[in-house]
Amino acid sequence: MLSELLFLRYCLLGDHHLQTNDRLVCDNCLEQIPITREPHLPHVWHKSDDSPLESVCSYWTFQEQVQSLIHALKYQRKPSLGEYLGQFIATRIKLPWLSSVDRVFPVPLHPTKQRARGYNQAAAIARGVGEALSVSVDATGIVRRRFTETQTKLSRTERHENLMGAFQVHPQVTLSENETILLIDDVFTTGATLESAARSLRKKYSTTVYGLTLATAPLEA
Ligand SMILES: [Zn+2]
């Protein structure tokens, strides 16, 4: 209990007090995190001819501070942090296509995982992004169909195979012609997850789909 109180009173990324209790990190610390110099991620994502994604973007380069943020977001029951970070990056990223977005969908967690965690961290980020862009967020618009093993130990091909057909558009969701959709996830690794989720949308609708995450590997990695 005591550690929880102390945690709430200090900035997640710095040894200093916060102004308010509901924000877990201060803007000053967030602004110190290096951002991706090429927001469309040419160093980690090579768009194939048949990619269902129009483009992708990550705001920060993945490193210690981002790791702390993601850890708090995923394992310390802090969905409000996700909302704040989503808002933070969406108001700072300068990309022409952001203004064309009609609707925001988070990449879903498998229901079992979501029950254990209590929330989907990508949905929390998506709410913040949607608020910043003034567009609606459909937290359950895409559903996860079957369990996919933890991705971290798999090769790129294995990840791809594992994710094929893992997502589907919720039966109650209807998209209008030519809607532009923004998919949200926490971290961009190979793009396999975002592409699989985007494919589920494009299978049913003629949409343009973009992907946005908080962070990805740095350029020099
Ligand atoms: Zn701080």
mmCIF file of C-alpha atoms and ligand atoms in Angstrom:
data_model
loop_
_atom_site.group_PDB
_atom_site.id
_atom_site.type_symbol
_atom_site.label_atom_id
_atom_site.label_comp_id
_atom_site.label_asym_id
_atom_site.label_seq_id
_atom_site.Cartn_x
_atom_site.Cartn_y
_atom_site.Cartn_z
ATOM 1 C CA MET A 1 0.000 0.000 0.000
ATOM 2 C CA LEU A 2 2.757 2.397 0.935
ATOM 3 C CA SER A 3 4.639 1.749 -2.293
ATOM 4 C CA GLU A 4 1.421 2.370 -4.200
ATOM 5 C CA LEU A 5 1.020 5.757 -2.513
ATOM 6 C CA LEU A 6 4.622 6.679 -3.192
ATOM 7 C CA PHE A 7 4.290 5.504 -6.780
ATOM 8 C CA LEU A 8 1.318 7.766 -7.284
ATOM 9 C CA ARG A 9 3.102 10.789 -5.902
ATOM 10 C CA TYR A 10 6.202 10.589 -8.030
ATOM 11 C CA CYS A 11 6.658 10.967 -11.742
ATOM 12 C CA LEU A 12 7.071 7.581 -13.373
ATOM 13 C CA LEU A 13 10.168 8.754 -15.248
ATOM 14 C CA GLY A 14 11.851 11.130 -12.827
ATOM 15 C CA ASP A 15 12.703 11.517 -9.173
ATOM 16 C CA HIS A 16 10.271 14.336 -8.549
ATOM 17 C CA HIS A 17 6.732 14.983 -7.366
ATOM 18 C CA LEU A 18 3.820 15.247 -9.726
ATOM 19 C CA GLN A 19 1.445 18.192 -9.779
ATOM 20 C CA THR A 20 -1.621 15.965 -9.692
ATOM 21 C CA ASN A 21 -2.269 12.372 -8.697
ATOM 22 C CA ASP A 22 -4.145 11.276 -11.769
ATOM 23 C CA ARG A 23 -1.282 11.877 -14.163
ATOM 24 C CA LEU A 24 1.500 9.367 -13.656
ATOM 25 C CA VAL A 25 4.199 11.068 -15.637
ATOM 26 C CA CYS A 26 5.009 14.693 -16.408
ATOM 27 C CA ASP A 27 5.159 16.285 -19.860
ATOM 28 C CA ASN A 28 8.693 17.451 -19.230
ATOM 29 C CA CYS A 29 9.942 13.873 -18.811
ATOM 30 C CA LEU A 30 7.912 12.673 -21.809
ATOM 31 C CA GLU A 31 9.456 15.383 -23.948
ATOM 32 C CA GLN A 32 12.943 14.113 -23.084
ATOM 33 C CA ILE A 33 12.321 10.731 -24.729
ATOM 34 C CA PRO A 34 13.910 10.601 -28.188
ATOM 35 C CA ILE A 35 11.365 10.489 -30.981
ATOM 36 C CA THR A 36 11.666 8.493 -34.199
ATOM 37 C CA ARG A 37 13.409 10.594 -36.815
ATOM 38 C CA GLU A 38 11.566 8.853 -39.637
ATOM 39 C CA PRO A 39 8.032 8.458 -38.311
ATOM 40 C CA HIS A 40 6.995 6.164 -41.178
ATOM 41 C CA LEU A 41 9.570 3.614 -39.924
ATOM 42 C CA PRO A 42 11.608 2.661 -43.011
ATOM 43 C CA HIS A 43 14.169 0.948 -40.748
ATOM 44 C CA VAL A 44 11.732 -1.584 -39.291
ATOM 45 C CA TRP A 45 8.947 -1.863 -41.842
ATOM 46 C CA HIS A 46 9.225 -2.512 -45.537
ATOM 47 C CA LYS A 47 5.823 -2.117 -47.061
ATOM 48 C CA SER A 48 5.062 -5.035 -49.367
ATOM 49 C CA ASP A 49 2.941 -4.581 -52.496
ATOM 50 C CA ASP A 50 0.035 -6.443 -50.942
ATOM 51 C CA SER A 51 0.273 -4.849 -47.498
ATOM 52 C CA PRO A 52 -3.154 -3.968 -46.098
ATOM 53 C CA LEU A 53 -1.554 -0.993 -44.351
ATOM 54 C CA GLU A 54 -1.205 2.300 -46.167
ATOM 55 C CA SER A 55 1.452 3.523 -43.755
ATOM 56 C CA VAL A 56 2.601 3.158 -40.168
ATOM 57 C CA CYS A 57 4.050 5.482 -37.586
ATOM 58 C CA SER A 58 5.612 5.314 -34.131
ATOM 59 C CA TYR A 59 6.315 8.351 -32.017
ATOM 60 C CA TRP A 60 9.137 7.357 -29.656
ATOM 61 C CA THR A 61 12.160 5.142 -30.058
ATOM 62 C CA PHE A 62 11.906 2.162 -27.722
ATOM 63 C CA GLN A 63 14.260 2.431 -24.761
ATOM 64 C CA GLU A 64 14.406 2.509 -20.966
ATOM 65 C CA GLN A 65 11.865 5.278 -20.392
ATOM 66 C CA VAL A 66 9.414 3.781 -22.875
ATOM 67 C CA GLN A 67 9.901 0.375 -21.269
ATOM 68 C CA SER A 68 8.926 1.864 -17.884
ATOM 69 C CA LEU A 69 5.845 3.474 -19.399
ATOM 70 C CA ILE A 70 4.745 0.300 -21.171
ATOM 71 C CA HIS A 71 5.364 -1.775 -18.061
ATOM 72 C CA ALA A 72 3.210 0.520 -15.933
ATOM 73 C CA LEU A 73 0.566 0.560 -18.626
ATOM 74 C CA LYS A 74 0.413 -3.214 -19.000
ATOM 75 C CA TYR A 75 1.186 -4.636 -15.600
ATOM 76 C CA GLN A 76 0.372 -1.985 -12.986
ATOM 77 C CA ARG A 77 -3.259 -1.461 -13.902
ATOM 78 C CA LYS A 78 -2.846 2.048 -15.212
ATOM 79 C CA PRO A 79 -5.080 2.373 -18.267
ATOM 80 C CA SER A 80 -5.350 6.124 -17.635
ATOM 81 C CA LEU A 81 -1.639 6.325 -18.462
ATOM 82 C CA GLY A 82 -2.406 4.857 -21.883
ATOM 83 C CA GLU A 83 -5.035 7.492 -22.533
ATOM 84 C CA TYR A 84 -2.630 10.215 -21.534
ATOM 85 C CA LEU A 85 0.194 8.868 -23.738
ATOM 86 C CA GLY A 86 -2.167 8.450 -26.679
ATOM 87 C CA GLN A 87 -3.242 12.042 -26.355
ATOM 88 C CA PHE A 88 0.340 13.184 -25.906
ATOM 89 C CA ILE A 89 1.661 11.577 -29.088
ATOM 90 C CA ALA A 90 -1.378 12.371 -31.258
ATOM 91 C CA THR A 91 -1.125 16.078 -30.501
ATOM 92 C CA ARG A 92 2.590 16.105 -31.352
ATOM 93 C CA ILE A 93 2.966 13.869 -34.398
ATOM 94 C CA LYS A 94 2.981 15.854 -37.599
ATOM 95 C CA LEU A 95 1.671 13.640 -40.383
ATOM 96 C CA PRO A 96 -0.586 14.751 -43.217
ATOM 97 C CA TRP A 97 -2.724 11.605 -43.126
ATOM 98 C CA LEU A 98 -3.717 11.951 -39.461
ATOM 99 C CA SER A 99 -6.346 14.541 -40.366
ATOM 100 C CA SER A 100 -7.998 12.079 -42.766
ATOM 101 C CA VAL A 101 -8.718 9.479 -40.049
ATOM 102 C CA ASP A 102 -12.442 8.737 -39.586
ATOM 103 C CA ARG A 103 -12.290 6.119 -36.860
ATOM 104 C CA VAL A 104 -9.819 4.580 -34.442
ATOM 105 C CA PHE A 105 -9.596 0.869 -33.592
ATOM 106 C CA PRO A 106 -7.189 -0.626 -31.043
ATOM 107 C CA VAL A 107 -5.509 -3.945 -31.783
ATOM 108 C CA PRO A 108 -7.448 -6.307 -29.480
ATOM 109 C CA LEU A 109 -5.990 -8.572 -26.843
ATOM 110 C CA HIS A 110 -7.131 -12.153 -26.708
ATOM 111 C CA PRO A 111 -10.175 -12.260 -24.373
ATOM 112 C CA THR A 112 -8.367 -14.514 -21.885
ATOM 113 C CA LYS A 113 -5.501 -12.071 -21.606
ATOM 114 C CA GLN A 114 -7.823 -9.119 -21.350
ATOM 115 C CA ARG A 115 -9.778 -10.787 -18.544
ATOM 116 C CA ALA A 116 -6.538 -11.362 -16.657
ATOM 117 C CA ARG A 117 -5.305 -7.791 -17.185
ATOM 118 C CA GLY A 118 -8.681 -6.171 -16.787
ATOM 119 C CA TYR A 119 -8.281 -3.927 -19.836
ATOM 120 C CA ASN A 120 -6.626 -3.670 -23.227
ATOM 121 C CA GLN A 121 -3.708 -1.244 -23.083
ATOM 122 C CA ALA A 122 -4.014 -0.524 -26.810
ATOM 123 C CA ALA A 123 -7.647 0.513 -26.247
ATOM 124 C CA ALA A 124 -6.516 2.949 -23.569
ATOM 125 C CA ILE A 125 -3.995 4.500 -25.972
ATOM 126 C CA ALA A 126 -6.660 4.544 -28.700
ATOM 127 C CA ARG A 127 -9.062 6.508 -26.470
ATOM 128 C CA GLY A 128 -6.418 9.191 -25.986
ATOM 129 C CA VAL A 129 -5.617 9.308 -29.703
ATOM 130 C CA GLY A 130 -9.315 9.505 -30.603
ATOM 131 C CA GLU A 131 -9.818 12.336 -28.164
ATOM 132 C CA ALA A 132 -6.873 14.279 -29.571
ATOM 133 C CA LEU A 133 -8.057 13.767 -33.167
ATOM 134 C CA SER A 134 -11.747 14.295 -32.278
ATOM 135 C CA VAL A 135 -12.769 11.030 -33.934
ATOM 136 C CA SER A 136 -14.674 8.081 -32.505
ATOM 137 C CA VAL A 137 -12.924 5.065 -31.037
ATOM 138 C CA ASP A 138 -14.360 1.583 -31.383
ATOM 139 C CA ALA A 139 -12.644 -0.429 -28.662
ATOM 140 C CA THR A 140 -14.220 -3.728 -29.725
ATOM 141 C CA GLY A 141 -14.459 -3.102 -33.481
ATOM 142 C CA ILE A 142 -11.890 -5.791 -34.184
ATOM 143 C CA VAL A 143 -11.932 -9.028 -32.209
ATOM 144 C CA ARG A 144 -9.239 -11.609 -31.671
ATOM 145 C CA ARG A 145 -10.272 -15.010 -32.905
ATOM 146 C CA ARG A 146 -7.892 -17.516 -31.445
ATOM 147 C CA PHE A 147 -5.042 -17.629 -29.031
ATOM 148 C CA THR A 148 -1.704 -16.604 -30.413
ATOM 149 C CA GLU A 149 1.352 -17.681 -28.464
ATOM 150 C CA THR A 150 3.540 -14.976 -27.024
ATOM 151 C CA GLN A 151 5.226 -13.355 -30.030
ATOM 152 C CA THR A 152 8.559 -12.386 -28.553
ATOM 153 C CA LYS A 153 10.435 -15.647 -29.164
ATOM 154 C CA LEU A 154 9.157 -16.194 -32.693
ATOM 155 C CA SER A 155 10.840 -15.377 -35.987
ATOM 156 C CA ARG A 156 9.257 -12.947 -38.398
ATOM 157 C CA THR A 157 7.777 -15.788 -40.487
ATOM 158 C CA GLU A 158 6.493 -17.597 -37.415
ATOM 159 C CA ARG A 159 4.858 -14.419 -36.152
ATOM 160 C CA HIS A 160 3.211 -13.918 -39.483
ATOM 161 C CA GLU A 161 1.849 -17.477 -39.614
ATOM 162 C CA ASN A 162 0.730 -17.249 -36.011
ATOM 163 C CA LEU A 163 -1.242 -14.124 -36.711
ATOM 164 C CA MET A 164 -2.856 -15.130 -39.999
ATOM 165 C CA GLY A 165 -6.556 -14.954 -39.468
ATOM 166 C CA ALA A 166 -6.206 -14.020 -35.805
ATOM 167 C CA PHE A 167 -8.489 -11.003 -36.134
ATOM 168 C CA GLN A 168 -11.931 -10.313 -37.497
ATOM 169 C CA VAL A 169 -14.187 -7.295 -37.683
ATOM 170 C CA HIS A 170 -16.885 -7.474 -35.013
ATOM 171 C CA PRO A 171 -20.116 -8.695 -36.653
ATOM 172 C CA GLN A 172 -21.984 -5.636 -35.370
ATOM 173 C CA VAL A 173 -19.526 -3.154 -36.837
ATOM 174 C CA THR A 174 -20.305 -1.560 -40.188
ATOM 175 C CA LEU A 175 -17.910 0.673 -42.033
ATOM 176 C CA SER A 176 -19.004 3.051 -44.750
ATOM 177 C CA GLU A 177 -17.302 3.154 -48.156
ATOM 178 C CA ASN A 178 -13.777 4.528 -48.158
ATOM 179 C CA GLU A 179 -13.533 5.149 -44.431
ATOM 180 C CA THR A 180 -10.023 5.826 -43.189
ATOM 181 C CA ILE A 181 -9.156 3.730 -40.162
ATOM 182 C CA LEU A 182 -6.331 4.200 -37.699
ATOM 183 C CA LEU A 183 -5.170 1.080 -35.854
ATOM 184 C CA ILE A 184 -3.469 1.550 -32.494
ATOM 185 C CA ASP A 185 -1.011 -0.693 -30.677
ATOM 186 C CA ASP A 186 1.527 -0.052 -27.933
ATOM 187 C CA VAL A 187 4.777 -1.106 -29.645
ATOM 188 C CA PHE A 188 5.707 -1.696 -33.280
ATOM 189 C CA THR A 189 8.047 -4.653 -33.768
ATOM 190 C CA THR A 190 7.737 -6.260 -37.221
ATOM 191 C CA GLY A 191 4.326 -4.902 -38.119
ATOM 192 C CA ALA A 192 2.855 -8.416 -38.340
ATOM 193 C CA THR A 193 0.170 -7.722 -35.725
ATOM 194 C CA LEU A 194 -0.949 -4.446 -37.278
ATOM 195 C CA GLU A 195 -0.954 -5.987 -40.748
ATOM 196 C CA SER A 196 -3.047 -8.921 -39.612
ATOM 197 C CA ALA A 197 -5.580 -6.614 -37.945
ATOM 198 C CA ALA A 198 -5.616 -4.350 -41.020
ATOM 199 C CA ARG A 199 -6.192 -7.369 -43.265
ATOM 200 C CA SER A 200 -9.344 -8.244 -41.314
ATOM 201 C CA LEU A 201 -10.734 -4.798 -42.134
ATOM 202 C CA ARG A 202 -9.698 -4.820 -45.783
ATOM 203 C CA LYS A 203 -11.141 -8.281 -46.315
ATOM 204 C CA LYS A 204 -14.613 -6.849 -45.762
ATOM 205 C CA TYR A 205 -14.330 -3.168 -46.643
ATOM 206 C CA SER A 206 -12.558 -0.864 -49.057
ATOM 207 C CA THR A 207 -10.915 1.119 -46.298
ATOM 208 C CA THR A 208 -7.586 2.856 -46.051
ATOM 209 C CA VAL A 209 -5.835 1.626 -42.917
ATOM 210 C CA TYR A 210 -2.976 3.307 -41.057
ATOM 211 C CA GLY A 211 -1.122 2.099 -37.983
ATOM 212 C CA LEU A 212 0.179 4.110 -35.048
ATOM 213 C CA THR A 213 2.092 2.953 -31.969
ATOM 214 C CA LEU A 214 3.764 4.661 -29.041
ATOM 215 C CA ALA A 215 7.217 3.366 -29.903
ATOM 216 C CA THR A 216 9.475 1.236 -32.063
ATOM 217 C CA ALA A 217 13.124 0.176 -32.157
ATOM 218 C CA PRO A 218 15.598 3.041 -32.612
ATOM 219 C CA LEU A 219 17.124 3.692 -36.025
ATOM 220 C CA GLU A 220 20.590 2.599 -34.922
ATOM 221 C CA ALA A 221 19.480 -0.716 -33.409
HETATM 222 ZN ZN ZN B 1 8.671 13.817 -14.763
#
